[in-house]
Amino acid sequence: MDLNRPSRTKLLGTITAIYDVGCFFGAIAAFSLGEMLGRKKTILLGTTIMSIGAILQIAAYGVPQMIVGRIVAGIGNGLNTATAPVWQAETSKAAWRGKLVVIEMILNIAGFSMSNWVTYGFSFAGGPVSWRMPLVLQFIFIFVLFATTPWLPESPRWLIAHGRVEEAEKIIADLEAKTVDDPWVVTESKEIQWAADFERENGMSWTDLLKGRTGVGNTCTIRRLILGAGTQAMQQLAGINVTSYYLPTVLVESVKLENSMARLLAACNSVSYLLFSLIGIPNVERWGRRKMMMYAAAGQCFCYLMITILIRYSEILEESAATKVASASIAFFFLYYVFFGIGWQGVPWLYPTEINSLAYRTKGAAAGTAMNWICNFMVVEITPIGIQSLQWRFYIIWTIFNASFVPIVYLFYPETADRTLEDIDRLFRDDPHIFVFRDKDAISEKRPLKYVEHYENERRRNSSIISTNPEAMKQRLASMSKANEEGGWGHVEKV
């Protein structure tokens, strides 16, 4: 399957991008499967489907089988990428939630870097082994997923939403190294139960949402879905996969490097990308989601602007000067990854899991992931043709997109750092204005005082109930156990 000839540019783009179509449908499937099966079983199902897709690709001897294999593998990956961030967010403390999802995405970059070096190494091998062997190596990570996922705890929020309160409280207690009757565990459980009850009474079905109904309670469901999916769309429209998928092609076509040097620089760039992404771990909570997205978008805009200018002038100068000018653009490709790795690699995957309500968290994350993959498909499909047809003008598109993200985030996106998921539910029940930049509580990087006071009052109240009447606590636990056996929520006794 020789796809490197200029006449096959469109086919190369389609085969590369068709994987994203599979990911899109996998994310759509997570809408229902994720809520029905739970987080663990959905991950295991997605990994199984990925295995089948990988085998089809490894054994491919023609374009049709390769396309089918990439679609099947994409469906499995779509299920996993729509579920893993939700599972991570729902089992994390507020102070660690952002860091852990960023670490998850950094491990993604580590895999990306590894794949670049594997591809570079096997590019010197001849024949089918140059592309079959890199596909075989993905089974190392598939085996790791199969070996570890069954031992991990299910999301306590998913368990509570499905009436399994006692099991959820045991997991909350284990995650926090506390006992089940600890005031902190009781308060956390009640907060989640309250949010689940509110959503159950006031949440809307997909049919109602599409018909424009809003319900009796104010949950701002559509707005929250749009905000979450919007971060994923912006991540792809920032132009990351112009270079992630095609950096060697970009360096060969636009900068006029040799193929071997282009692949080596792409591999080196992936290491730089990985290292600078580590900056996001300690700062995702300190700087907040808004600032990370705005500052990174501004930096990315600058990088694409310089790339556009340098490649434009390399096309009108004499050959010796043109080579030097075009080569200068390489520095801005590297710098672009620095800004993206810090601000836009992790936050768009984290934000939909935070901004959406409990009832729509799986659906919201799935919608965001589906948006990511369909935009990814668009970018990957048009990039080879765009570089070939538009040349330097192609990079103007991404310059403009990145410039637009700064005011969009500033005007419309509330801060989610240093807040519990239930704090965010309260923010939207208070019906904040669509332009959030004037609301200090909505954009503060620190948890607003009113949420802190509410939580402390609830914790003290639960603590006093337990200390003055421990028998009531025992009765409550027994009542929850009975309710779980009967399968109903209505039997759960309220403290």
Coordinates of C-alpha atoms in Angstrom, one line a residue:
M1 CA 0.0 0.0 0.0
D2 CA 2.1 2.9 -1.3
L3 CA 0.4 6.1 -0.3
N4 CA 3.3 8.5 -0.6
R5 CA 2.8 9.4 -4.3
P6 CA 1.4 12.9 -4.9
S7 CA -1.5 11.4 -6.9
R8 CA -2.7 9.6 -3.7
T9 CA -2.7 12.6 -1.4
K10 CA -6.5 12.5 -1.0
L11 CA -6.5 8.8 -0.3
L12 CA -3.8 9.2 2.3
G13 CA -5.9 11.9 4.0
T14 CA -9.0 9.7 3.9
I15 CA -7.3 6.6 5.4
T16 CA -5.7 8.7 8.1
A17 CA -8.9 10.5 8.9
I18 CA -11.3 7.5 8.8
Y19 CA -10.0 6.5 12.2
D20 CA -11.6 9.6 13.6
V21 CA -14.9 8.7 12.1
G22 CA -14.8 5.5 14.0
C23 CA -13.9 7.4 17.2
F24 CA -16.9 9.8 16.5
F25 CA -19.3 6.9 16.4
G26 CA -17.7 5.3 19.4
A27 CA -18.2 8.5 21.4
I28 CA -21.8 8.6 20.3
A29 CA -22.3 5.0 21.4
A30 CA -21.0 6.1 24.9
F31 CA -24.1 8.3 25.2
S32 CA -26.2 5.3 26.2
L33 CA -23.7 2.5 26.8
G34 CA -21.6 4.6 29.3
E35 CA -24.6 5.2 31.5
M36 CA -26.0 1.7 31.2
L37 CA -22.9 -0.3 31.7
G38 CA -20.9 1.9 34.1
R39 CA -17.4 3.3 33.6
K40 CA -15.4 0.1 34.1
K41 CA -17.4 -2.1 31.7
T42 CA -17.5 0.6 29.0
I43 CA -13.7 0.8 29.1
L44 CA -13.4 -3.0 28.9
L45 CA -15.8 -3.1 25.9
G46 CA -14.0 -0.3 24.1
T47 CA -10.6 -2.0 24.6
T48 CA -12.0 -5.3 23.2
I49 CA -13.3 -3.5 20.1
M50 CA -9.9 -1.8 19.7
S51 CA -8.2 -5.2 19.8
I52 CA -10.4 -6.4 16.9
G53 CA -9.6 -3.3 14.9
A54 CA -5.9 -3.6 15.5
I55 CA -5.9 -7.2 14.3
L56 CA -7.7 -6.2 11.1
Q57 CA -5.1 -3.5 10.4
I58 CA -2.1 -5.7 11.1
A59 CA -3.5 -8.4 8.8
A60 CA -4.5 -5.9 6.0
Y61 CA -3.3 -6.5 2.5
G62 CA -5.4 -3.9 0.8
V63 CA -6.9 -0.5 1.4
P64 CA -10.5 -1.7 2.1
Q65 CA -9.5 -3.9 5.0
M66 CA -7.2 -1.2 6.4
I67 CA -10.2 1.2 6.3
V68 CA -12.5 -1.2 8.1
G69 CA -9.8 -1.9 10.7
R70 CA -9.3 1.7 11.4
I71 CA -13.0 2.4 11.7
V72 CA -13.4 -0.6 14.2
A73 CA -10.4 0.5 16.2
G74 CA -11.7 4.0 16.2
I75 CA -15.1 2.9 17.7
G76 CA -13.3 1.3 20.6
N77 CA -11.1 4.3 21.1
G78 CA -14.1 6.6 21.0
L79 CA -15.8 4.6 23.8
N80 CA -12.7 4.8 25.9
T81 CA -11.9 8.5 25.3
A82 CA -15.5 9.5 26.1
T83 CA -15.5 7.4 29.3
A84 CA -12.0 7.7 30.9
P85 CA -12.0 11.4 31.7
V86 CA -15.5 11.1 33.3
W87 CA -14.4 8.2 35.4
Q88 CA -11.2 10.0 36.4
A89 CA -13.1 13.2 37.4
E90 CA -15.8 11.3 39.4
T91 CA -13.3 9.5 41.5
S92 CA -11.0 12.4 42.3
K93 CA -10.9 15.2 44.9
A94 CA -11.6 18.7 43.7
A95 CA -8.0 19.7 44.4
W96 CA -6.6 16.8 42.3
R97 CA -9.3 16.4 39.6
G98 CA -7.6 18.8 37.1
K99 CA -4.1 17.5 37.8
L100 CA -5.1 13.8 37.3
V101 CA -6.9 14.5 34.0
V102 CA -3.9 16.5 32.8
I103 CA -1.6 13.6 33.8
E104 CA -3.9 11.3 31.9
M105 CA -3.5 13.5 28.8
I106 CA 0.3 13.7 29.3
L107 CA 0.4 9.9 29.2
N108 CA -1.4 10.3 25.9
I109 CA 1.4 12.6 24.7
A110 CA 3.9 10.0 26.0
G111 CA 2.3 7.5 23.7
F112 CA 2.3 10.0 20.9
S113 CA 6.0 10.6 21.4
M114 CA 6.7 6.9 21.5
S115 CA 4.8 6.3 18.3
N116 CA 6.8 9.1 16.6
W117 CA 10.1 7.4 17.5
V118 CA 8.8 3.9 16.6
T119 CA 7.6 5.3 13.2
Y120 CA 11.0 7.0 12.7
G121 CA 12.9 3.8 13.6
F122 CA 10.8 1.6 11.3
S123 CA 11.0 4.1 8.5
F124 CA 14.5 2.6 7.8
A125 CA 13.0 -0.9 7.4
G126 CA 11.8 -1.9 4.1
G127 CA 8.5 -3.6 3.1
P128 CA 5.3 -4.2 5.2
V129 CA 7.2 -4.5 8.5
S130 CA 7.7 -0.7 8.5
W131 CA 4.0 -0.2 9.2
R132 CA 2.8 -3.6 10.5
M133 CA 5.2 -3.7 13.5
P134 CA 4.2 -0.3 14.9
L135 CA 0.6 -1.6 14.8
V136 CA 1.5 -4.8 16.7
L137 CA 3.1 -2.8 19.5
Q138 CA -0.2 -1.2 20.6
F139 CA -1.2 -4.6 22.1
I140 CA 1.3 -3.9 24.9
F141 CA -1.1 -1.2 26.2
I142 CA -4.2 -3.1 25.4
F143 CA -3.0 -5.9 27.7
V144 CA -2.2 -3.4 30.4
L145 CA -5.8 -2.1 30.2
F146 CA -7.3 -5.6 30.4
A147 CA -5.0 -6.4 33.4
T148 CA -5.7 -3.3 35.5
T149 CA -9.2 -2.0 34.8
P150 CA -11.1 -4.9 36.6
W151 CA -9.3 -4.0 39.8
L152 CA -10.2 -0.3 39.8
P153 CA -13.2 1.2 41.7
E154 CA -16.4 2.1 39.9
S155 CA -17.5 5.7 40.0
P156 CA -19.3 6.4 43.2
R157 CA -21.4 9.1 41.4
W158 CA -22.6 6.5 38.8
L159 CA -23.4 4.1 41.6
I160 CA -25.5 6.6 43.5
A161 CA -27.3 7.6 40.4
H162 CA -28.3 4.0 40.0
G163 CA -29.4 3.5 43.6
R164 CA -26.3 1.7 44.8
V165 CA -25.7 4.1 47.7
E166 CA -24.0 1.8 50.2
E167 CA -21.5 0.5 47.6
A168 CA -20.8 4.1 46.6
E169 CA -20.2 5.2 50.2
K170 CA -17.7 2.4 50.7
I171 CA -15.8 3.5 47.7
I172 CA -15.8 7.2 48.8
A173 CA -14.5 6.1 52.2
D174 CA -11.8 3.9 50.6
L175 CA -10.7 6.7 48.3
E176 CA -10.4 9.1 51.2
A177 CA -9.0 6.6 53.7
K178 CA -11.9 7.2 56.0
T179 CA -14.7 5.1 57.6
V180 CA -18.2 5.0 56.1
D181 CA -19.7 6.9 59.0
D182 CA -17.2 9.7 58.9
P183 CA -18.9 13.1 58.6
W184 CA -16.9 14.0 55.4
V185 CA -18.1 10.7 53.7
V186 CA -21.7 11.3 54.8
T187 CA -21.7 14.9 53.6
E188 CA -20.1 13.9 50.3
S189 CA -22.7 11.1 49.8
K190 CA -25.6 13.4 50.6
E191 CA -24.3 16.1 48.2
I192 CA -24.2 13.6 45.4
Q193 CA -27.6 12.1 46.3
W194 CA -29.1 15.6 46.4
A195 CA -27.6 16.5 43.0
A196 CA -28.8 13.1 41.6
D197 CA -32.4 13.7 43.0
F198 CA -32.5 17.2 41.6
E199 CA -31.4 16.1 38.1
R200 CA -33.9 13.1 38.2
E201 CA -36.8 15.5 39.0
N202 CA -35.8 18.3 36.7
G203 CA -33.4 16.9 34.1
M204 CA -34.6 16.6 30.5
S205 CA -34.5 13.8 28.0
W206 CA -32.6 14.2 24.7
T207 CA -36.0 14.5 22.9
D208 CA -37.1 17.3 25.2
L209 CA -33.8 19.1 24.8
L210 CA -34.0 18.9 21.0
K211 CA -37.6 20.3 21.2
G212 CA -36.3 23.3 23.2
R213 CA -38.0 22.4 26.5
T214 CA -36.3 23.6 29.6
G215 CA -38.2 21.9 32.4
V216 CA -39.4 23.2 35.8
G217 CA -36.0 23.3 37.5
N218 CA -33.1 25.3 36.1
T219 CA -30.3 23.0 35.2
C220 CA -28.9 25.0 32.1
T221 CA -28.4 21.6 30.4
I222 CA -28.1 22.8 26.8
R223 CA -25.8 25.6 27.7
R224 CA -23.5 23.2 29.7
L225 CA -23.5 20.7 26.9
I226 CA -22.5 23.5 24.4
L227 CA -19.7 24.8 26.7
G228 CA -18.2 21.3 27.2
A229 CA -18.4 20.4 23.5
G230 CA -17.1 23.8 22.6
T231 CA -13.7 23.2 24.3
Q232 CA -13.3 20.0 22.3
A233 CA -14.1 21.8 19.1
M234 CA -11.7 24.6 19.9
Q235 CA -8.9 22.1 20.7
Q236 CA -9.1 20.7 17.2
L237 CA -9.7 24.0 15.4
A238 CA -6.5 25.3 17.1
G239 CA -4.7 23.3 14.4
I240 CA -2.9 20.7 16.6
N241 CA -3.6 17.8 14.2
V242 CA -2.3 19.7 11.2
T243 CA 1.1 19.0 12.8
S244 CA 0.4 15.9 15.1
Y245 CA -0.7 13.8 12.1
Y246 CA 1.3 15.5 9.4
L247 CA 4.3 17.3 10.8
P248 CA 6.7 15.3 8.6
T249 CA 4.5 16.2 5.6
V250 CA 4.3 19.8 6.6
L251 CA 8.1 20.0 7.0
V252 CA 8.7 18.3 3.6
E253 CA 6.0 20.3 1.7
S254 CA 6.2 23.7 3.3
V255 CA 9.7 23.9 4.8
K256 CA 11.4 21.7 2.0
L257 CA 13.3 19.3 4.3
E258 CA 14.4 15.9 3.4
N259 CA 12.0 13.1 4.5
S260 CA 14.4 11.5 7.0
M261 CA 15.2 14.9 8.7
A262 CA 11.5 15.8 8.8
R263 CA 10.7 12.5 10.6
L264 CA 13.6 13.0 13.1
L265 CA 12.4 16.6 13.9
A266 CA 8.9 15.3 14.4
A267 CA 10.1 12.7 16.9
C268 CA 12.2 15.4 18.7
N269 CA 9.3 17.7 18.7
S270 CA 7.1 15.1 20.4
V271 CA 9.7 14.9 23.3
S272 CA 9.6 18.7 23.7
Y273 CA 5.8 18.5 23.6
L274 CA 5.8 15.9 26.4
L275 CA 8.2 17.8 28.6
F276 CA 6.4 21.2 28.4
S277 CA 3.1 19.5 29.0
L278 CA 4.3 18.7 32.5
I279 CA 4.0 22.4 33.3
G280 CA 0.2 21.9 33.2
I281 CA 0.2 19.5 36.2
P282 CA 0.9 21.9 39.0
N283 CA -0.7 24.9 37.4
V284 CA -4.1 23.6 36.1
E285 CA -5.5 24.3 39.5
R286 CA -3.4 27.3 40.4
W287 CA -4.0 29.2 37.1
G288 CA -7.5 27.9 36.5
R289 CA -9.0 26.5 33.3
R290 CA -9.9 29.9 31.8
K291 CA -6.4 31.5 32.0
M292 CA -4.7 28.4 30.7
M293 CA -7.0 28.3 27.7
M294 CA -6.8 32.0 27.0
Y295 CA -3.0 32.4 27.4
A296 CA -2.3 29.3 25.4
A297 CA -4.6 30.3 22.5
A298 CA -2.9 33.7 22.3
G299 CA 0.5 32.0 22.1
Q300 CA -0.7 29.5 19.5
C301 CA -2.1 32.4 17.4
F302 CA 1.3 34.1 17.5
C303 CA 3.1 30.9 16.4
Y304 CA 0.8 30.3 13.5
L305 CA 1.1 34.0 12.5
M306 CA 4.9 33.7 12.4
I307 CA 4.7 30.4 10.5
T308 CA 2.5 32.0 7.9
I309 CA 4.8 35.0 7.4
L310 CA 8.0 32.9 7.2
I311 CA 6.6 30.3 4.8
R312 CA 5.1 33.1 2.7
Y313 CA 8.4 34.9 2.3
S314 CA 10.3 31.6 1.7
E315 CA 8.2 31.3 -1.5
I316 CA 9.2 34.6 -3.0
L317 CA 12.9 34.8 -2.0
E318 CA 15.8 33.2 -3.8
E319 CA 16.5 29.6 -3.0
S320 CA 19.4 30.1 -0.6
A321 CA 17.5 32.7 1.4
A322 CA 14.2 30.9 1.1
T323 CA 15.7 27.8 2.8
K324 CA 16.9 29.8 5.8
V325 CA 13.6 31.7 6.2
A326 CA 11.5 28.5 5.9
S327 CA 13.8 26.7 8.4
A328 CA 13.2 29.5 10.9
S329 CA 9.5 28.5 11.0
I330 CA 10.6 25.1 12.6
A331 CA 11.2 27.0 15.8
F332 CA 7.6 28.2 15.8
F333 CA 6.2 24.7 15.2
F334 CA 8.1 23.6 18.3
L335 CA 6.9 26.7 20.3
Y336 CA 3.3 26.0 19.2
Y337 CA 3.5 22.6 20.9
V338 CA 4.7 24.3 24.1
F339 CA 1.7 26.5 24.3
F340 CA -0.7 23.7 23.3
G341 CA 0.8 21.2 25.7
I342 CA 0.4 23.5 28.7
G343 CA -3.1 24.9 28.0
W344 CA -5.1 23.0 25.4
Q345 CA -4.0 19.4 25.7
G346 CA -5.7 18.5 29.0
V347 CA -8.3 21.2 29.7
P348 CA -10.7 20.4 26.9
W349 CA -10.9 16.8 28.0
L350 CA -11.4 17.8 31.7
Y351 CA -13.9 20.6 31.2
P352 CA -16.9 18.6 29.8
T353 CA -16.6 16.2 32.8
E354 CA -16.8 19.1 35.2
I355 CA -19.3 21.5 33.6
N356 CA -22.0 19.0 32.9
S357 CA -24.5 17.9 35.6
L358 CA -24.4 14.4 37.1
A359 CA -27.3 13.1 34.9
Y360 CA -25.6 14.4 31.7
R361 CA -22.0 14.0 32.7
T362 CA -21.6 10.8 30.6
K363 CA -23.7 12.3 27.7
G364 CA -21.9 15.6 27.9
A365 CA -18.5 14.0 27.9
A366 CA -19.6 11.8 25.0
A367 CA -20.9 14.8 23.1
G368 CA -17.6 16.6 23.7
T369 CA -15.6 13.6 22.6
A370 CA -17.7 13.1 19.5
M371 CA -17.2 16.8 18.7
N372 CA -13.5 16.4 19.1
W373 CA -13.3 13.4 16.8
I374 CA -15.5 14.9 14.1
C375 CA -13.5 18.1 14.0
N376 CA -10.4 16.0 14.1
F377 CA -11.6 14.1 11.0
M378 CA -12.3 17.4 9.2
V379 CA -8.8 18.8 10.0
V380 CA -7.0 15.5 9.1
E381 CA -9.0 15.1 5.9
I382 CA -8.3 18.6 4.6
T383 CA -4.7 19.1 5.7
P384 CA -2.8 17.3 2.9
I385 CA -5.0 18.9 0.2
G386 CA -4.8 22.3 1.9
I387 CA -1.0 22.3 2.1
Q388 CA -0.8 21.2 -1.5
S389 CA -3.4 23.7 -2.8
L390 CA -3.2 26.7 -0.6
Q391 CA 0.4 26.5 0.5
W392 CA 1.3 29.3 3.0
R393 CA -2.4 30.6 3.0
F394 CA -3.5 27.3 4.7
Y395 CA -1.9 28.5 8.0
I396 CA -3.9 31.7 8.0
I397 CA -7.0 29.6 8.9
W398 CA -5.5 28.4 12.2
T399 CA -4.1 31.8 13.0
I400 CA -7.6 33.3 12.9
F401 CA -9.2 30.4 14.8
N402 CA -6.7 30.7 17.7
A403 CA -7.2 34.5 17.9
S404 CA -11.0 34.0 18.2
F405 CA -10.7 31.6 21.2
V406 CA -9.4 34.2 23.6
P407 CA -12.6 36.4 23.6
I408 CA -14.8 33.3 23.5
V409 CA -13.3 31.8 26.6
Y410 CA -13.2 35.2 28.4
L411 CA -16.8 36.0 27.7
F412 CA -18.6 32.7 28.1
Y413 CA -16.7 30.1 30.1
P414 CA -17.0 29.9 33.9
E415 CA -14.1 28.7 36.0
T416 CA -14.3 25.1 37.3
A417 CA -11.0 24.9 39.2
D418 CA -11.0 24.3 43.0
R419 CA -14.7 23.4 43.0
T420 CA -16.6 20.2 43.7
L421 CA -18.8 18.9 40.9
E422 CA -21.8 19.8 43.1
D423 CA -20.5 23.4 43.4
I424 CA -20.7 23.7 39.6
D425 CA -24.3 22.3 39.8
R426 CA -25.2 25.1 42.2
L427 CA -23.6 27.8 40.0
F428 CA -25.9 26.9 37.2
R429 CA -29.0 26.5 39.4
D430 CA -28.4 30.1 40.4
D431 CA -28.8 31.0 36.7
P432 CA -25.6 32.9 36.0
H433 CA -25.7 35.3 33.1
I434 CA -24.5 33.9 29.8
F435 CA -21.6 36.5 29.8
V436 CA -19.8 35.2 32.9
F437 CA -16.8 37.6 32.9
R438 CA -18.6 40.1 35.2
D439 CA -19.5 37.5 37.8
K440 CA -16.6 37.1 40.3
D441 CA -17.8 33.8 41.7
A442 CA -18.1 32.4 38.2
I443 CA -14.5 33.3 37.1
S444 CA -12.5 33.1 40.4
E445 CA -9.7 30.5 40.4
K446 CA -10.4 29.9 44.1
R447 CA -13.5 28.2 45.5
P448 CA -16.1 30.9 46.2
L449 CA -16.7 31.6 49.9
K450 CA -20.4 30.8 49.7
Y451 CA -19.7 27.2 48.6
V452 CA -17.1 26.8 51.3
E453 CA -19.5 28.0 54.0
H454 CA -22.4 25.8 52.7
Y455 CA -20.2 22.7 52.7
E456 CA -18.8 23.4 56.2
N457 CA -22.3 23.9 57.6
E458 CA -23.4 20.6 56.2
R459 CA -20.3 18.8 57.5
R460 CA -20.8 20.2 61.0
R461 CA -24.5 19.3 60.9
N462 CA -23.7 15.7 59.9
S463 CA -20.9 15.5 62.5
S464 CA -23.3 16.6 65.3
I465 CA -25.9 14.1 64.2
I466 CA -23.4 11.3 64.3
S467 CA -21.9 12.3 67.6
T468 CA -25.2 12.9 69.5
N469 CA -27.1 10.0 68.0
P470 CA -24.9 7.2 66.6
E471 CA -27.9 4.9 66.6
A472 CA -29.5 7.1 64.0
M473 CA -26.5 6.7 61.8
K474 CA -26.7 2.9 62.1
Q475 CA -30.4 3.0 61.3
R476 CA -29.6 5.2 58.2
L477 CA -27.0 2.7 57.0
A478 CA -29.4 -0.2 57.5
S479 CA -32.1 1.7 55.7
M480 CA -29.9 2.3 52.7
S481 CA -28.9 -1.3 52.6
K482 CA -32.5 -2.4 52.6
A483 CA -33.3 0.2 49.9
N484 CA -30.5 -1.2 47.7
E485 CA -31.8 -4.7 48.1
E486 CA -35.3 -3.5 47.1
G487 CA -33.8 -1.5 44.2
G488 CA -35.6 1.7 45.0
W489 CA -34.6 5.3 45.8
G490 CA -37.7 6.2 47.7
H491 CA -36.8 4.0 50.7
V492 CA -33.6 5.9 51.4
E493 CA -33.9 7.6 54.8
K494 CA -32.8 11.2 54.8
V495 CA -30.6 12.4 57.7

